[in-house]
Tab-separated table of C-alpha atoms and ligand atoms in Angstrom:
chain	number	residue	atom	x	y	z
M	4	MET	CA	42.581	29.613	-92.492
M	5	LYS	CA	42.324	29.814	-96.279
M	6	GLN	CA	44.702	26.885	-96.589
M	7	ALA	CA	42.604	24.848	-94.201
M	8	VAL	CA	39.486	25.469	-96.292
M	9	ILE	CA	41.276	24.497	-99.504
M	10	LEU	CA	42.642	21.357	-97.881
M	11	PHE	CA	39.168	20.486	-96.660
M	12	LEU	CA	37.713	21.019	-100.147
M	13	VAL	CA	40.418	18.927	-101.779
M	14	GLY	CA	39.802	16.215	-99.217
M	15	TRP	CA	36.077	16.330	-99.843
M	16	PHE	CA	36.531	16.216	-103.617
M	17	VAL	CA	38.866	13.227	-103.459
M	18	CYS	CA	36.473	11.539	-101.066
M	19	VAL	CA	33.360	12.101	-103.210
M	20	SER	CA	35.245	11.166	-106.374
M	21	ALA	CA	36.537	7.961	-104.872
M	22	THR	CA	33.047	6.766	-104.046
M	23	GLN	CA	32.061	7.305	-107.692
M	24	GLY	CA	35.058	5.452	-109.083
M	25	GLN	CA	36.647	8.639	-110.420
M	26	THR	CA	40.089	10.029	-109.809
M	27	ALA	CA	40.592	13.706	-108.992
M	28	THR	CA	41.281	14.335	-112.700
M	29	GLY	CA	37.823	13.002	-113.564
M	30	LYS	CA	39.195	9.909	-115.288
M	31	SER	CA	37.493	6.648	-114.347
M	32	GLU	CA	39.550	4.439	-112.084
M	33	PRO	CA	39.276	0.741	-112.910
M	34	VAL	CA	37.147	-1.294	-110.544
M	35	ARG	CA	39.165	-3.967	-108.750
M	36	ASN	CA	36.423	-6.544	-108.162
M	37	ILE	CA	33.109	-7.398	-109.790
M	38	ILE	CA	30.463	-9.580	-108.173
M	39	LEU	CA	27.862	-10.455	-110.808
M	40	MET	CA	24.702	-11.899	-109.304
M	41	ILE	CA	22.109	-13.573	-111.516
M	42	GLY	CA	18.681	-14.529	-110.238
M	43	ASP	CA	17.695	-17.032	-112.902
M	44	GLY	CA	14.161	-16.244	-114.080
M	45	MET	CA	13.918	-13.261	-111.715
M	46	GLY	CA	11.765	-10.575	-113.319
M	47	VAL	CA	10.350	-7.429	-111.740
M	48	ALA	CA	7.256	-9.306	-110.474
M	49	GLN	CA	9.394	-11.905	-108.667
M	50	VAL	CA	11.352	-9.100	-106.974
M	51	CYS	CA	8.118	-7.278	-106.147
M	52	ALA	CA	6.528	-10.430	-104.681
M	53	ALA	CA	9.518	-10.867	-102.342
M	54	ILE	CA	9.378	-7.176	-101.377
M	55	THR	CA	5.680	-7.553	-100.507
M	56	VAL	CA	6.139	-10.691	-98.406
M	57	ASN	CA	9.003	-8.912	-96.614
M	58	HIS	CA	6.760	-5.906	-95.844
M	59	GLY	CA	8.420	-3.534	-98.306
M	60	GLN	CA	12.136	-4.242	-97.972
M	61	LEU	CA	14.635	-6.205	-100.067
M	62	ASN	CA	18.421	-5.723	-100.208
M	63	MET	CA	18.666	-5.649	-103.980
M	64	ALA	CA	15.896	-3.042	-104.188
M	65	GLU	CA	18.039	-0.706	-102.068
M	66	PHE	CA	20.810	-0.527	-104.651
M	67	PRO	CA	21.261	3.072	-105.857
M	68	VAL	CA	21.389	2.370	-109.607
M	69	THR	CA	18.706	0.540	-111.589
M	70	GLY	CA	18.282	-0.380	-115.241
M	71	PHE	CA	16.588	-2.897	-117.513
M	72	SER	CA	18.107	-5.642	-119.619
M	73	LYS	CA	16.440	-6.951	-122.803
M	74	THR	CA	16.855	-10.696	-122.979
M	75	SER	CA	16.007	-11.969	-126.501
M	76	SER	CA	18.520	-14.392	-128.007
M	77	ALA	CA	19.949	-14.371	-131.561
M	78	THR	CA	17.386	-16.950	-132.648
M	79	ASP	CA	14.379	-16.484	-130.390
M	80	TYR	CA	12.315	-13.736	-128.815
M	81	ILE	CA	12.314	-15.972	-125.724
M	82	THR	CA	15.799	-16.901	-124.593
M	83	ASP	CA	16.884	-19.980	-122.681
M	84	SER	CA	19.410	-19.809	-119.845
M	85	GLY	CA	22.293	-20.916	-122.096
M	86	ALA	CA	21.916	-18.054	-124.572
M	87	GLY	CA	20.916	-15.633	-121.792
M	88	ALA	CA	24.044	-16.279	-119.737
M	89	THR	CA	26.290	-16.484	-122.800
M	90	ALA	CA	25.137	-13.015	-123.936
M	91	ILE	CA	26.220	-11.593	-120.579
M	92	ALA	CA	29.417	-13.667	-120.496
M	93	ILE	CA	30.743	-12.952	-124.027
M	94	GLY	CA	28.848	-9.825	-125.129
M	95	GLU	CA	27.201	-11.463	-128.142
M	96	LYS	CA	23.698	-12.751	-128.782
M	97	THR	CA	23.723	-16.425	-129.604
M	98	TYR	CA	21.313	-19.298	-130.288
M	99	ASN	CA	19.312	-20.949	-127.519
M	100	HIS	CA	21.227	-23.719	-125.695
M	101	ALA	CA	24.681	-22.297	-126.608
M	102	ILE	CA	27.357	-22.317	-123.894
M	103	GLY	CA	30.138	-19.730	-124.265
M	104	MET	CA	29.812	-19.804	-128.059
M	105	ASP	CA	28.596	-17.252	-130.582
M	106	ALA	CA	25.824	-17.823	-133.141
M	107	ASP	CA	28.342	-19.572	-135.451
M	108	THR	CA	29.408	-22.004	-132.653
M	109	MET	CA	32.741	-20.220	-132.276
M	110	ALA	CA	34.072	-20.282	-128.703
M	111	LYS	CA	34.436	-16.729	-127.395
M	112	PRO	CA	36.318	-15.537	-124.294
M	113	THR	CA	34.036	-14.928	-121.330
M	114	ILE	CA	34.283	-12.075	-118.839
M	115	LEU	CA	35.436	-14.634	-116.255
M	116	GLU	CA	38.230	-15.873	-118.532
M	117	ILE	CA	39.248	-12.323	-119.481
M	118	ALA	CA	39.384	-11.337	-115.806
M	119	SER	CA	41.578	-14.368	-115.114
M	120	HIS	CA	43.815	-13.455	-118.083
M	121	HIS	CA	44.316	-10.028	-116.459
M	122	GLY	CA	45.543	-11.630	-113.228
M	123	LYS	CA	42.325	-11.596	-111.251
M	124	SER	CA	41.040	-14.520	-109.240
M	125	THR	CA	37.750	-15.967	-110.480
M	126	GLY	CA	34.957	-18.011	-109.001
M	127	LEU	CA	31.329	-19.022	-109.066
M	128	VAL	CA	28.741	-20.012	-106.480
M	129	VAL	CA	25.398	-21.428	-107.628
M	130	THR	CA	22.367	-23.328	-106.336
M	131	SER	CA	22.279	-25.584	-109.411
M	132	GLN	CA	24.882	-28.036	-110.669
M	133	VAL	CA	28.068	-26.081	-111.505
M	134	THR	CA	27.693	-27.590	-114.993
M	135	HIS	CA	24.191	-26.118	-115.434
M	136	ALA	CA	23.621	-23.554	-118.218
M	137	THR	CA	24.173	-20.285	-116.325
M	138	PRO	CA	27.516	-21.050	-114.641
M	139	ALA	CA	28.638	-23.155	-117.622
M	140	ALA	CA	28.324	-20.182	-119.988
M	141	PHE	CA	31.063	-18.353	-118.033
M	142	VAL	CA	33.527	-21.258	-117.899
M	143	ALA	CA	32.805	-23.703	-120.735
M	144	HIS	CA	32.504	-23.610	-124.518
M	145	GLN	CA	30.099	-26.207	-125.851
M	146	PRO	CA	27.478	-26.157	-128.603
M	147	ASP	CA	24.728	-27.453	-126.299
M	148	ARG	CA	23.924	-26.863	-122.636
M	149	TYR	CA	23.035	-30.504	-122.031
M	150	MET	CA	26.588	-31.712	-122.788
M	151	TYR	CA	27.162	-31.831	-119.039
M	152	GLU	CA	30.158	-34.169	-119.052
M	153	GLN	CA	32.001	-32.099	-121.674
M	154	ILE	CA	31.148	-28.970	-119.655
M	155	ALA	CA	32.640	-30.625	-116.555
M	156	SER	CA	35.814	-31.334	-118.564
M	157	ASP	CA	35.953	-27.654	-119.529
M	158	PHE	CA	36.280	-26.768	-115.836
M	159	LEU	CA	39.602	-28.607	-115.895
M	160	ASN	CA	40.747	-26.655	-118.936
M	161	SER	CA	39.825	-23.339	-117.296
M	162	ASP	CA	41.748	-21.161	-114.861
M	163	ILE	CA	38.818	-20.761	-112.486
M	164	ASP	CA	39.998	-20.659	-108.861
M	165	LEU	CA	36.829	-21.589	-107.033
M	166	PHE	CA	33.483	-23.148	-107.891
M	167	ILE	CA	30.763	-24.194	-105.483
M	168	GLY	CA	27.440	-25.878	-106.249
M	169	GLY	CA	26.071	-29.304	-107.196
M	170	GLY	CA	26.818	-31.644	-110.100
M	171	LEU	CA	29.476	-33.987	-108.655
M	172	ASP	CA	28.150	-36.856	-110.812
M	173	HIS	CA	29.162	-35.005	-113.991
M	174	PHE	CA	32.764	-35.212	-112.757
M	175	THR	CA	32.758	-38.779	-111.454
M	176	LYS	CA	30.034	-40.904	-113.108
M	177	ARG	CA	30.991	-40.382	-116.698
M	178	GLU	CA	30.740	-42.221	-119.986
M	179	ASP	CA	34.530	-41.937	-120.425
M	180	ASN	CA	34.975	-43.521	-116.964
M	181	ASN	CA	37.348	-40.735	-115.966
M	182	ASP	CA	37.223	-39.431	-112.430
M	183	LEU	CA	37.735	-35.717	-112.927
M	184	THR	CA	38.054	-35.108	-109.182
M	185	ALA	CA	41.477	-36.837	-109.339
M	186	PHE	CA	42.551	-34.412	-112.085
M	187	LEU	CA	41.170	-31.482	-110.088
M	188	ALA	CA	43.170	-32.596	-107.057
M	189	SER	CA	46.382	-32.867	-109.064
M	190	ASP	CA	45.640	-29.378	-110.472
M	191	GLY	CA	45.788	-28.091	-106.897
M	192	TYR	CA	42.067	-27.815	-106.131
M	193	GLN	CA	40.906	-28.594	-102.628
M	194	LEU	CA	37.908	-30.870	-103.109
M	195	VAL	CA	35.017	-30.095	-100.815
M	196	TYR	CA	31.875	-32.215	-100.579
M	197	LYS	CA	30.162	-30.733	-97.516
M	198	MET	CA	29.373	-27.209	-96.348
M	199	LYS	CA	30.998	-27.826	-92.943
M	200	ASP	CA	34.270	-28.697	-94.710
M	201	LEU	CA	34.071	-25.534	-96.804
M	202	GLU	CA	34.079	-23.482	-93.611
M	203	LYS	CA	37.545	-24.815	-92.739
M	204	ILE	CA	39.160	-23.670	-95.987
M	205	LYS	CA	40.881	-20.304	-95.735
M	206	SER	CA	42.657	-19.862	-99.081
M	207	GLY	CA	43.681	-21.551	-102.332
M	208	LYS	CA	41.763	-23.206	-105.151
M	209	VAL	CA	38.421	-24.802	-104.310
M	210	ALA	CA	36.236	-27.335	-106.145
M	211	GLY	CA	33.105	-27.394	-104.006
M	212	LEU	CA	30.903	-30.160	-105.378
M	213	LEU	CA	28.414	-30.268	-102.537
M	214	TYR	CA	25.668	-32.347	-104.167
M	215	ASP	CA	25.696	-35.355	-106.519
M	216	ASP	CA	23.208	-33.670	-108.838
M	217	LYS	CA	20.914	-30.698	-108.150
M	218	PRO	CA	21.157	-29.009	-104.768
M	219	PRO	CA	17.830	-29.304	-102.917
M	220	ARG	CA	15.618	-26.260	-102.547
M	221	TYR	CA	16.283	-23.917	-99.623
M	222	SER	CA	13.640	-25.377	-97.299
M	223	LYS	CA	14.391	-28.998	-98.203
M	224	GLY	CA	17.933	-29.139	-96.830
M	225	ARG	CA	20.051	-26.583	-98.675
M	226	LYS	CA	19.603	-23.963	-95.958
M	227	ASP	CA	22.028	-21.003	-96.135
M	228	MET	CA	24.457	-22.663	-98.539
M	229	LEU	CA	24.272	-19.790	-101.064
M	230	PRO	CA	24.921	-16.808	-98.752
M	231	GLU	CA	27.500	-18.791	-96.747
M	232	ALA	CA	29.355	-20.012	-99.821
M	233	THR	CA	29.225	-16.464	-101.241
M	234	LYS	CA	30.847	-15.174	-98.051
M	235	LYS	CA	33.545	-17.858	-98.220
M	236	ALA	CA	34.170	-17.192	-101.924
M	237	ILE	CA	34.669	-13.474	-101.254
M	238	GLU	CA	36.953	-14.245	-98.303
M	239	ILE	CA	39.178	-16.440	-100.486
M	240	LEU	CA	39.086	-14.544	-103.806
M	241	SER	CA	39.657	-11.119	-102.214
M	242	GLN	CA	43.112	-12.260	-101.069
M	243	ASN	CA	44.329	-11.494	-104.601
M	244	LYS	CA	45.453	-7.860	-104.567
M	245	SER	CA	44.817	-7.672	-108.353
M	246	GLY	CA	41.138	-8.296	-107.673
M	247	PHE	CA	38.528	-10.888	-108.557
M	248	PHE	CA	35.450	-11.716	-110.603
M	249	LEU	CA	32.737	-13.724	-108.862
M	250	LEU	CA	29.489	-15.035	-110.361
M	251	VAL	CA	26.704	-15.841	-107.893
M	252	GLU	CA	23.502	-17.447	-109.150
M	253	GLY	CA	20.155	-17.927	-107.449
M	254	SER	CA	19.513	-20.778	-109.855
M	255	GLN	CA	16.256	-22.108	-108.477
M	256	ILE	CA	14.096	-18.988	-108.780
M	257	ASP	CA	13.707	-20.212	-112.369
M	258	TRP	CA	12.925	-23.780	-111.324
M	259	ALA	CA	10.228	-22.560	-108.914
M	260	CYS	CA	8.633	-20.409	-111.611
M	261	HIS	CA	8.646	-23.287	-114.131
M	262	LYS	CA	6.570	-25.130	-111.520
M	263	ASN	CA	4.388	-22.044	-110.964
M	264	ASN	CA	5.152	-22.519	-107.263
M	265	ASP	CA	4.955	-19.120	-105.572
M	266	LYS	CA	6.167	-20.245	-102.115
M	267	TYR	CA	9.251	-21.876	-103.636
M	268	MET	CA	9.865	-18.786	-105.810
M	269	ILE	CA	9.709	-16.365	-102.858
M	270	GLU	CA	11.889	-18.607	-100.684
M	271	GLU	CA	14.572	-18.768	-103.383
M	272	THR	CA	14.412	-15.016	-104.048
M	273	PHE	CA	14.909	-14.344	-100.320
M	274	ASP	CA	17.863	-16.720	-100.231
M	275	PHE	CA	19.415	-15.004	-103.260
M	276	ASP	CA	18.795	-11.631	-101.606
M	277	GLU	CA	20.734	-12.800	-98.534
M	278	ALA	CA	23.711	-13.444	-100.811
M	279	VAL	CA	23.170	-9.936	-102.247
M	280	LYS	CA	23.397	-8.562	-98.705
M	281	ILE	CA	26.743	-10.345	-98.160
M	282	ALA	CA	28.108	-8.951	-101.439
M	283	ARG	CA	26.971	-5.421	-100.680
M	284	GLN	CA	28.401	-5.482	-97.158
M	285	PHE	CA	31.776	-6.487	-98.596
M	286	ALA	CA	31.551	-3.841	-101.355
M	287	GLU	CA	30.702	-1.111	-98.849
M	288	LYS	CA	33.748	-1.921	-96.756
M	289	ASP	CA	36.066	-2.540	-99.702
M	290	GLY	CA	35.235	0.524	-101.841
M	291	HIS	CA	36.697	-1.014	-105.027
M	292	THR	CA	33.954	-3.543	-105.724
M	293	LEU	CA	31.104	-3.282	-108.214
M	294	VAL	CA	28.064	-5.451	-107.468
M	295	ILE	CA	25.561	-6.117	-110.256
M	296	VAL	CA	22.298	-7.957	-109.585
M	297	THR	CA	20.236	-9.017	-112.591
M	298	ALA	CA	18.518	-11.945	-114.328
M	299	ASP	CA	18.976	-13.846	-117.570
M	300	HIS	CA	15.232	-13.747	-118.372
M	301	GLU	CA	11.845	-13.813	-116.656
M	302	THR	CA	10.161	-17.170	-115.985
M	303	GLY	CA	6.456	-17.869	-115.544
M	304	GLY	CA	4.926	-14.627	-116.828
M	305	LEU	CA	4.251	-13.707	-113.233
M	306	THR	CA	1.856	-10.991	-112.154
M	307	LEU	CA	0.571	-9.921	-108.731
M	308	PRO	CA	-3.170	-9.183	-108.841
M	309	GLU	CA	-3.437	-8.748	-105.053
M	310	GLY	CA	-1.105	-7.960	-102.203
M	311	ASP	CA	-0.789	-6.361	-98.789
M	312	LEU	CA	2.472	-4.841	-97.550
M	313	LYS	CA	1.278	-4.863	-93.931
M	314	SER	CA	0.311	-8.521	-93.704
M	315	GLY	CA	2.902	-9.604	-96.249
M	316	ASP	CA	0.303	-11.503	-98.246
M	317	VAL	CA	0.654	-11.595	-101.985
M	318	LYS	CA	-1.298	-13.384	-104.676
M	319	ALA	CA	0.953	-14.670	-107.428
M	320	LYS	CA	-0.548	-15.492	-110.791
M	321	PHE	CA	1.573	-17.200	-113.422
M	322	SER	CA	0.673	-17.052	-117.115
M	323	SER	CA	3.297	-19.471	-118.427
M	324	LEU	CA	5.239	-22.594	-117.499
M	325	SER	CA	8.199	-21.319	-119.469
M	326	HIS	CA	10.338	-18.199	-119.965
M	327	THR	CA	8.928	-14.886	-121.212
M	328	GLY	CA	10.341	-11.937	-123.170
M	329	ILE	CA	9.799	-9.313	-120.450
M	330	MET	CA	12.776	-7.077	-119.651
M	331	VAL	CA	14.536	-7.903	-116.401
M	332	PRO	CA	15.830	-5.508	-113.740
M	333	VAL	CA	19.474	-4.565	-113.208
M	334	PHE	CA	20.574	-3.266	-109.802
M	335	ALA	CA	24.092	-1.900	-109.386
M	336	PHE	CA	26.167	-0.723	-106.442
M	337	GLY	CA	29.696	0.604	-106.121
M	338	PRO	CA	32.269	2.245	-108.388
M	339	GLY	CA	31.349	1.957	-112.069
M	340	SER	CA	27.671	1.417	-111.226
M	341	SER	CA	26.355	4.597	-112.867
M	342	GLN	CA	26.731	3.120	-116.382
M	343	PHE	CA	24.103	0.465	-115.555
M	344	THR	CA	21.189	2.907	-115.677
M	345	GLY	CA	18.848	2.838	-118.698
M	346	VAL	CA	17.385	0.174	-120.980
M	347	TYR	CA	19.797	-1.965	-122.974
M	348	GLU	CA	20.436	-5.399	-124.460
M	349	ASN	CA	21.811	-8.100	-122.150
M	350	THR	CA	25.043	-8.086	-124.202
M	351	GLU	CA	25.743	-4.567	-122.881
M	352	LEU	CA	26.304	-6.038	-119.426
M	353	PHE	CA	29.506	-7.608	-120.780
M	354	PHE	CA	30.772	-4.310	-122.232
M	355	LYS	CA	29.880	-2.363	-119.096
M	356	MET	CA	31.812	-4.872	-116.963
M	357	MET	CA	34.786	-4.701	-119.373
M	358	LYS	CA	34.735	-0.908	-119.116
M	359	ALA	CA	34.435	-0.970	-115.330
M	360	PHE	CA	37.444	-3.312	-115.102
M	361	GLY	CA	39.319	-1.009	-117.526
M	362	PHE	CA	39.998	-3.912	-119.915
M	363	PRO	CA	40.638	-3.087	-123.580
M	364	LEU	CA	38.072	-4.598	-125.961
M	365	GLU	CA	40.766	-5.925	-128.288
M	366	GLN	CA	42.490	-8.748	-126.426
T	420	MG	MG1	20.514	-20.931	-114.261
T	421	ZN	ZN1	14.248	-21.839	-117.049
């Protein structure tokens, strides 16, 4: 009888500890996988607008751990997406427009590259061109975000296993007349140009260049590309028993807010939240996956002067056509998530991910 009780208690302790990413000795167990999800330009008001239209519910808002990230860059109170993503990717504040470089234009290893160095599979899924500032900051090292063709070349020099988004032209219609898709193919990437062809791929390296330039907005033909590609990316990357790092970006929340277009903004936030649902469902089943949902900065200076949770009506009022300095939310789920509570600089996201993965800071 006594033994049974002790066994039960030990079982319970191991069980509870495992869900918190701790071993029975209290030491943190490294997280196997991290899915980092960035809603570009997605501040608290954007999240709140989507919650209101959806009558009070949003997947990201159901994450158990919440925090705030401060987004200023090394040079400006208001960051751009290059510096914002680079801060998260390398753990250092840099100048606006930088891609994977510090304030002295020194290339620094990104969390994606470090994860790859430690034997993990890596990937990204975005609703912009794959060469656009946010994804670029995790893969490329260039002094300026608009050096799209050089950024495309950096994909070839990287170890990334999978990338899905737009921007095919940056690989094929280039000033140097090179067709980078030929190099990608000889590097072992399966080239995919249509969503229906992506569905057929079950494993291996993937270069998913689904659109010549920008993907269209959700309601103008993109449909469920982001959640579906996220699902496929997880299916492929999770085959590596050493784990994976996946970046998912809802790129167009920012573009909608630059246009002060509330319908477009809510549509894109919903779409991003569907990808969040896919990530969380995987993490719940897997038990070794940390999911982080955040933003690089707020866009539009959005506020909500009127709303109704019952009818789902919300009045969105923008105060800017550009980015603002407002803190952005961080939602975290899974082992290692407890360290994401509080208010901190965006650079801390890098160090928290490093710690969760159990990577030493000195490489
Ligand atoms: Mg972006
Ligand atoms: Zn922007």
